[in-house]
């Protein structure tokens, strides 16, 4: 799989995407990341890539010509020349106004051969680029960033870790909170006792069934506090429903 990140700030990615698990995975050629400097596709000698918006108002808008030239140079076809949607080669535009990026979106993109990500810009991108190419406008959450670079970084991370062999332990990807529509269980490591706070005994028991059950129950409790919306979609057994009711009643007593 190949990520192509189209940005005005290539240095932003120099360190972040070369660190830790992702850096190692790139070294092992499990996927590739190409950083593309949009200024290389400017049409004037000042390498201008943005301009003020028609109709007035503050902020700058990414110009359509450099983006068009850039996507064409990466080999993407114009919509007018396409016969069907190309699921394997997607273009993303990061934007606060885009569709919400979720774990299900990351799974879908992890099956692509190529993912080009245009880092949006304050105020935005000339809308005509959306008529020229088949682009998914994607938001990483309900807040506004100054630029799309952090969003691109989040998307690459969430997608890349789903590529086979990127994670040392693939079970942890399957175990992901959002894969199961539930937030992760609390976890602990050595020492077993710290400032008189002991690690919960089921985790020290060596009994795998007990450990699994404890983790699931704790995940349900945490989810009910932090993300009740996720819990509504989760499939709970009648035992778990009972546990949740007891936990909620106790919480309300406090
Ligand atoms: N650009 C600005 N805000 C953003 C957001 N929340 N997600 C993606 N791109 C953005």
GROMACS .gro file of C-alpha atoms and ligand atoms in nm:
model
  264
    1UNK     CA    1   0.000   0.000   0.000
    2UNK     CA    2   0.114   0.351  -0.075
    3UNK     CA    3   0.017   0.675   0.098
    4UNK     CA    4   0.072   0.999  -0.092
    5UNK     CA    5   0.039   1.303   0.132
    6UNK     CA    6  -0.012   1.628  -0.054
    7UNK     CA    7   0.084   1.919   0.168
    8UNK     CA    8   0.218   2.273   0.188
    9UNK     CA    9   0.426   2.166   0.489
   10UNK     CA   10   0.633   1.861   0.393
   11UNK     CA   11   0.854   1.901   0.701
   12UNK     CA   12   0.555   1.842   0.924
   13UNK     CA   13   0.577   1.470   0.842
   14UNK     CA   14   0.954   1.434   0.842
   15UNK     CA   15   0.970   1.300   1.197
   16UNK     CA   16   0.620   1.198   1.299
   17UNK     CA   17   0.558   0.930   1.038
   18UNK     CA   18   0.906   0.785   1.062
   19UNK     CA   19   0.889   0.706   1.432
   20UNK     CA   20   0.792   0.397   1.629
   21UNK     CA   21   0.583   0.117   1.476
   22UNK     CA   22   0.502   0.305   1.157
   23UNK     CA   23   0.866   0.398   1.096
   24UNK     CA   24   0.970   0.034   1.138
   25UNK     CA   25   0.691  -0.080   0.905
   26UNK     CA   26   0.809   0.165   0.636
   27UNK     CA   27   1.165   0.032   0.677
   28UNK     CA   28   1.031  -0.321   0.631
   29UNK     CA   29   0.850  -0.197   0.318
   30UNK     CA   30   0.510  -0.305   0.452
   31UNK     CA   31   0.382   0.021   0.308
   32UNK     CA   32   0.525   0.336   0.159
   33UNK     CA   33   0.467   0.703   0.233
   34UNK     CA   34   0.543   0.968  -0.027
   35UNK     CA   35   0.527   1.331   0.082
   36UNK     CA   36   0.428   1.553  -0.209
   37UNK     CA   37   0.498   1.928  -0.190
   38UNK     CA   38   0.202   2.103  -0.349
   39UNK     CA   39   0.420   2.406  -0.427
   40UNK     CA   40   0.603   2.193  -0.685
   41UNK     CA   41   0.282   2.211  -0.891
   42UNK     CA   42   0.229   2.587  -0.874
   43UNK     CA   43   0.187   2.755  -1.211
   44UNK     CA   44   0.375   3.080  -1.142
   45UNK     CA   45   0.732   3.169  -1.049
   46UNK     CA   46   0.628   3.265  -0.692
   47UNK     CA   47   0.500   2.911  -0.644
   48UNK     CA   48   0.159   3.043  -0.539
   49UNK     CA   49  -0.078   2.773  -0.419
   50UNK     CA   50  -0.348   2.974  -0.243
   51UNK     CA   51  -0.548   3.290  -0.292
   52UNK     CA   52  -0.824   3.496  -0.130
   53UNK     CA   53  -1.182   3.373  -0.161
   54UNK     CA   54  -1.418   3.511  -0.424
   55UNK     CA   55  -1.701   3.688  -0.247
   56UNK     CA   56  -1.471   3.821   0.024
   57UNK     CA   57  -1.407   3.716   0.384
   58UNK     CA   58  -1.091   3.610   0.564
   59UNK     CA   59  -0.862   3.312   0.511
   60UNK     CA   60  -0.701   3.166   0.203
   61UNK     CA   61  -0.824   2.905  -0.042
   62UNK     CA   62  -0.608   2.637  -0.208
   63UNK     CA   63  -0.606   2.703  -0.581
   64UNK     CA   64  -0.750   2.445  -0.816
   65UNK     CA   65  -0.472   2.442  -1.081
   66UNK     CA   66  -0.182   2.318  -0.861
   67UNK     CA   67  -0.409   2.051  -0.710
   68UNK     CA   68  -0.527   1.937  -1.051
   69UNK     CA   69  -0.170   1.919  -1.181
   70UNK     CA   70  -0.055   1.737  -0.871
   71UNK     CA   71  -0.329   1.469  -0.880
   72UNK     CA   72  -0.279   1.422  -1.255
   73UNK     CA   73   0.097   1.378  -1.204
   74UNK     CA   74   0.022   1.108  -0.946
   75UNK     CA   75  -0.179   0.930  -1.214
   76UNK     CA   76  -0.533   0.997  -1.093
   77UNK     CA   77  -0.796   1.021  -1.366
   78UNK     CA   78  -1.053   1.293  -1.401
   79UNK     CA   79  -1.406   1.189  -1.303
   80UNK     CA   80  -1.514   1.257  -1.662
   81UNK     CA   81  -1.278   0.981  -1.782
   82UNK     CA   82  -1.377   0.723  -1.523
   83UNK     CA   83  -1.629   0.450  -1.591
   84UNK     CA   84  -1.671   0.342  -1.227
   85UNK     CA   85  -1.561   0.431  -0.874
   86UNK     CA   86  -1.208   0.308  -0.806
   87UNK     CA   87  -1.222   0.154  -0.456
   88UNK     CA   88  -0.853   0.059  -0.460
   89UNK     CA   89  -0.715   0.404  -0.533
   90UNK     CA   90  -0.880   0.670  -0.323
   91UNK     CA   91  -0.822   1.042  -0.281
   92UNK     CA   92  -0.904   1.199   0.054
   93UNK     CA   93  -0.938   1.569   0.130
   94UNK     CA   94  -0.907   1.650   0.501
   95UNK     CA   95  -1.175   1.898   0.600
   96UNK     CA   96  -1.371   1.988   0.912
   97UNK     CA   97  -1.679   1.968   0.690
   98UNK     CA   98  -1.607   1.613   0.573
   99UNK     CA   99  -1.767   1.281   0.664
  100UNK     CA  100  -1.657   1.159   1.007
  101UNK     CA  101  -1.349   0.931   1.000
  102UNK     CA  102  -1.422   0.621   1.209
  103UNK     CA  103  -1.266   0.279   1.262
  104UNK     CA  104  -1.492   0.143   0.986
  105UNK     CA  105  -1.348   0.410   0.750
  106UNK     CA  106  -0.994   0.308   0.848
  107UNK     CA  107  -1.075  -0.058   0.774
  108UNK     CA  108  -1.214   0.033   0.432
  109UNK     CA  109  -0.907   0.242   0.342
  110UNK     CA  110  -0.668  -0.028   0.467
  111UNK     CA  111  -0.786  -0.241   0.172
  112UNK     CA  112  -0.671   0.022  -0.081
  113UNK     CA  113  -0.356   0.000  -0.292
  114UNK     CA  114  -0.311   0.376  -0.287
  115UNK     CA  115  -0.440   0.649  -0.064
  116UNK     CA  116  -0.366   1.009  -0.162
  117UNK     CA  117  -0.443   1.257   0.115
  118UNK     CA  118  -0.476   1.626   0.034
  119UNK     CA  119  -0.408   1.827   0.349
  120UNK     CA  120  -0.678   2.092   0.347
  121UNK     CA  121  -0.608   2.447   0.432
  122UNK     CA  122  -0.772   2.726   0.622
  123UNK     CA  123  -1.025   2.838   0.473
  124UNK     CA  124  -1.057   2.550   0.233
  125UNK     CA  125  -0.994   2.423  -0.116
  126UNK     CA  126  -1.141   2.556  -0.441
  127UNK     CA  127  -1.455   2.341  -0.465
  128UNK     CA  128  -1.404   2.277  -0.838
  129UNK     CA  129  -1.144   2.012  -0.752
  130UNK     CA  130  -1.438   1.803  -0.623
  131UNK     CA  131  -1.599   1.816  -0.969
  132UNK     CA  132  -1.276   1.713  -1.139
  133UNK     CA  133  -1.178   1.411  -0.924
  134UNK     CA  134  -1.352   1.145  -0.715
  135UNK     CA  135  -1.254   1.275  -0.370
  136UNK     CA  136  -1.370   1.172  -0.021
  137UNK     CA  137  -1.395   1.473   0.210
  138UNK     CA  138  -1.301   1.344   0.556
  139UNK     CA  139  -1.311   1.500   0.904
  140UNK     CA  140  -1.133   1.347   1.203
  141UNK     CA  141  -1.373   1.503   1.454
  142UNK     CA  142  -1.598   1.790   1.543
  143UNK     CA  143  -1.336   2.058   1.595
  144UNK     CA  144  -1.147   2.288   1.362
  145UNK     CA  145  -0.773   2.252   1.298
  146UNK     CA  146  -0.557   2.521   1.139
  147UNK     CA  147  -0.460   2.282   0.861
  148UNK     CA  148  -0.512   1.924   0.748
  149UNK     CA  149  -0.165   1.793   0.837
  150UNK     CA  150  -0.253   1.659   1.184
  151UNK     CA  151  -0.567   1.501   1.032
  152UNK     CA  152  -0.360   1.332   0.758
  153UNK     CA  153  -0.122   1.202   1.022
  154UNK     CA  154  -0.413   1.054   1.220
  155UNK     CA  155  -0.561   0.890   0.910
  156UNK     CA  156  -0.228   0.735   0.804
  157UNK     CA  157  -0.170   0.600   1.154
  158UNK     CA  158  -0.520   0.449   1.192
  159UNK     CA  159  -0.509   0.291   0.844
  160UNK     CA  160  -0.147   0.175   0.843
  161UNK     CA  161  -0.176  -0.018   1.167
  162UNK     CA  162  -0.445  -0.235   1.004
  163UNK     CA  163  -0.209  -0.343   0.724
  164UNK     CA  164  -0.098  -0.703   0.791
  165UNK     CA  165   0.230  -0.734   0.989
  166UNK     CA  166   0.252  -0.363   1.077
  167UNK     CA  167   0.157  -0.437   1.436
  168UNK     CA  168   0.379  -0.686   1.612
  169UNK     CA  169   0.069  -0.832   1.769
  170UNK     CA  170  -0.222  -0.836   1.523
  171UNK     CA  171  -0.452  -0.950   1.802
  172UNK     CA  172  -0.430  -0.603   1.948
  173UNK     CA  173  -0.580  -0.461   1.628
  174UNK     CA  174  -0.865  -0.714   1.641
  175UNK     CA  175  -0.909  -0.632   2.008
  176UNK     CA  176  -0.938  -0.260   1.937
  177UNK     CA  177  -1.197  -0.076   2.135
  178UNK     CA  178  -1.384   0.051   1.835
  179UNK     CA  179  -1.368  -0.280   1.652
  180UNK     CA  180  -1.598  -0.410   1.923
  181UNK     CA  181  -1.791  -0.088   1.956
  182UNK     CA  182  -1.653  -0.054   2.303
  183UNK     CA  183  -1.377   0.134   2.473
  184UNK     CA  184  -1.071  -0.064   2.586
  185UNK     CA  185  -1.036  -0.220   2.924
  186UNK     CA  186  -0.804  -0.064   3.185
  187UNK     CA  187  -0.460  -0.225   3.177
  188UNK     CA  188  -0.171  -0.252   3.422
  189UNK     CA  189   0.194  -0.353   3.426
  190UNK     CA  190   0.468  -0.402   3.689
  191UNK     CA  191   0.489  -0.327   3.979
  192UNK     CA  192   0.184  -0.520   4.099
  193UNK     CA  193   0.144  -0.279   4.389
  194UNK     CA  194   0.215   0.091   4.362
  195UNK     CA  195   0.159   0.331   4.651
  196UNK     CA  196  -0.083   0.077   4.798
  197UNK     CA  197  -0.285   0.053   4.478
  198UNK     CA  198  -0.290  -0.313   4.381
  199UNK     CA  199  -0.349  -0.454   4.034
  200UNK     CA  200  -0.699  -0.614   4.029
  201UNK     CA  201  -0.669  -0.976   4.139
  202UNK     CA  202  -0.833  -1.140   3.831
  203UNK     CA  203  -0.545  -1.009   3.616
  204UNK     CA  204  -0.295  -1.179   3.848
  205UNK     CA  205  -0.487  -1.507   3.864
  206UNK     CA  206  -0.345  -1.673   3.551
  207UNK     CA  207  -0.700  -1.795   3.482
  208UNK     CA  208  -0.763  -1.688   3.120
  209UNK     CA  209  -1.141  -1.723   3.136
  210UNK     CA  210  -1.153  -1.508   3.448
  211UNK     CA  211  -0.919  -1.252   3.292
  212UNK     CA  212  -1.130  -1.229   2.974
  213UNK     CA  213  -1.448  -1.184   3.175
  214UNK     CA  214  -1.289  -0.921   3.402
  215UNK     CA  215  -1.161  -0.725   3.101
  216UNK     CA  216  -1.495  -0.734   2.925
  217UNK     CA  217  -1.679  -0.620   3.240
  218UNK     CA  218  -1.435  -0.336   3.303
  219UNK     CA  219  -1.461  -0.229   2.938
  220UNK     CA  220  -1.840  -0.216   2.970
  221UNK     CA  221  -1.816  -0.006   3.288
  222UNK     CA  222  -1.567   0.238   3.137
  223UNK     CA  223  -1.771   0.265   2.820
  224UNK     CA  224  -2.088   0.341   3.017
  225UNK     CA  225  -1.910   0.636   3.179
  226UNK     CA  226  -1.708   0.774   2.885
  227UNK     CA  227  -1.902   0.669   2.575
  228UNK     CA  228  -2.262   0.566   2.652
  229UNK     CA  229  -2.339   0.627   2.282
  230UNK     CA  230  -2.106   0.340   2.185
  231UNK     CA  231  -2.255   0.110   2.442
  232UNK     CA  232  -2.599   0.152   2.285
  233UNK     CA  233  -2.466  -0.021   1.970
  234UNK     CA  234  -2.281  -0.298   2.155
  235UNK     CA  235  -2.418  -0.648   2.187
  236UNK     CA  236  -2.444  -0.736   2.555
  237UNK     CA  237  -2.541  -1.069   2.709
  238UNK     CA  238  -2.818  -1.069   2.970
  239UNK     CA  239  -2.548  -1.113   3.239
  240UNK     CA  240  -2.368  -0.807   3.107
  241UNK     CA  241  -2.692  -0.606   3.095
  242UNK     CA  242  -2.743  -0.696   3.462
  243UNK     CA  243  -2.388  -0.597   3.553
  244UNK     CA  244  -2.434  -0.266   3.375
  245UNK     CA  245  -2.762  -0.195   3.554
  246UNK     CA  246  -2.597  -0.268   3.891
  247UNK     CA  247  -2.299  -0.050   3.806
  248UNK     CA  248  -2.521   0.239   3.691
  249UNK     CA  249  -2.736   0.212   4.007
  250UNK     CA  250  -2.421   0.223   4.224
  251UNK     CA  251  -2.289   0.521   4.031
  252UNK     CA  252  -2.616   0.709   4.080
  253UNK     CA  253  -2.605   0.641   4.455
  254UNK     CA  254  -2.269   0.821   4.483
  255LIG     N1  255  -0.915   2.056   0.888
  255LIG     C1  256  -0.959   2.139   0.983
  255LIG     N2  257  -1.027   2.075   1.077
  255LIG     C2  258  -1.029   1.944   1.041
  255LIG     C3  259  -1.087   1.827   1.097
  255LIG     N3  260  -1.157   1.830   1.210
  255LIG     N4  261  -1.068   1.711   1.033
  255LIG     C4  262  -1.000   1.706   0.917
  255LIG     N5  263  -0.943   1.813   0.859
  255LIG     C5  264  -0.958   1.932   0.921
   0.00000   0.00000   0.00000
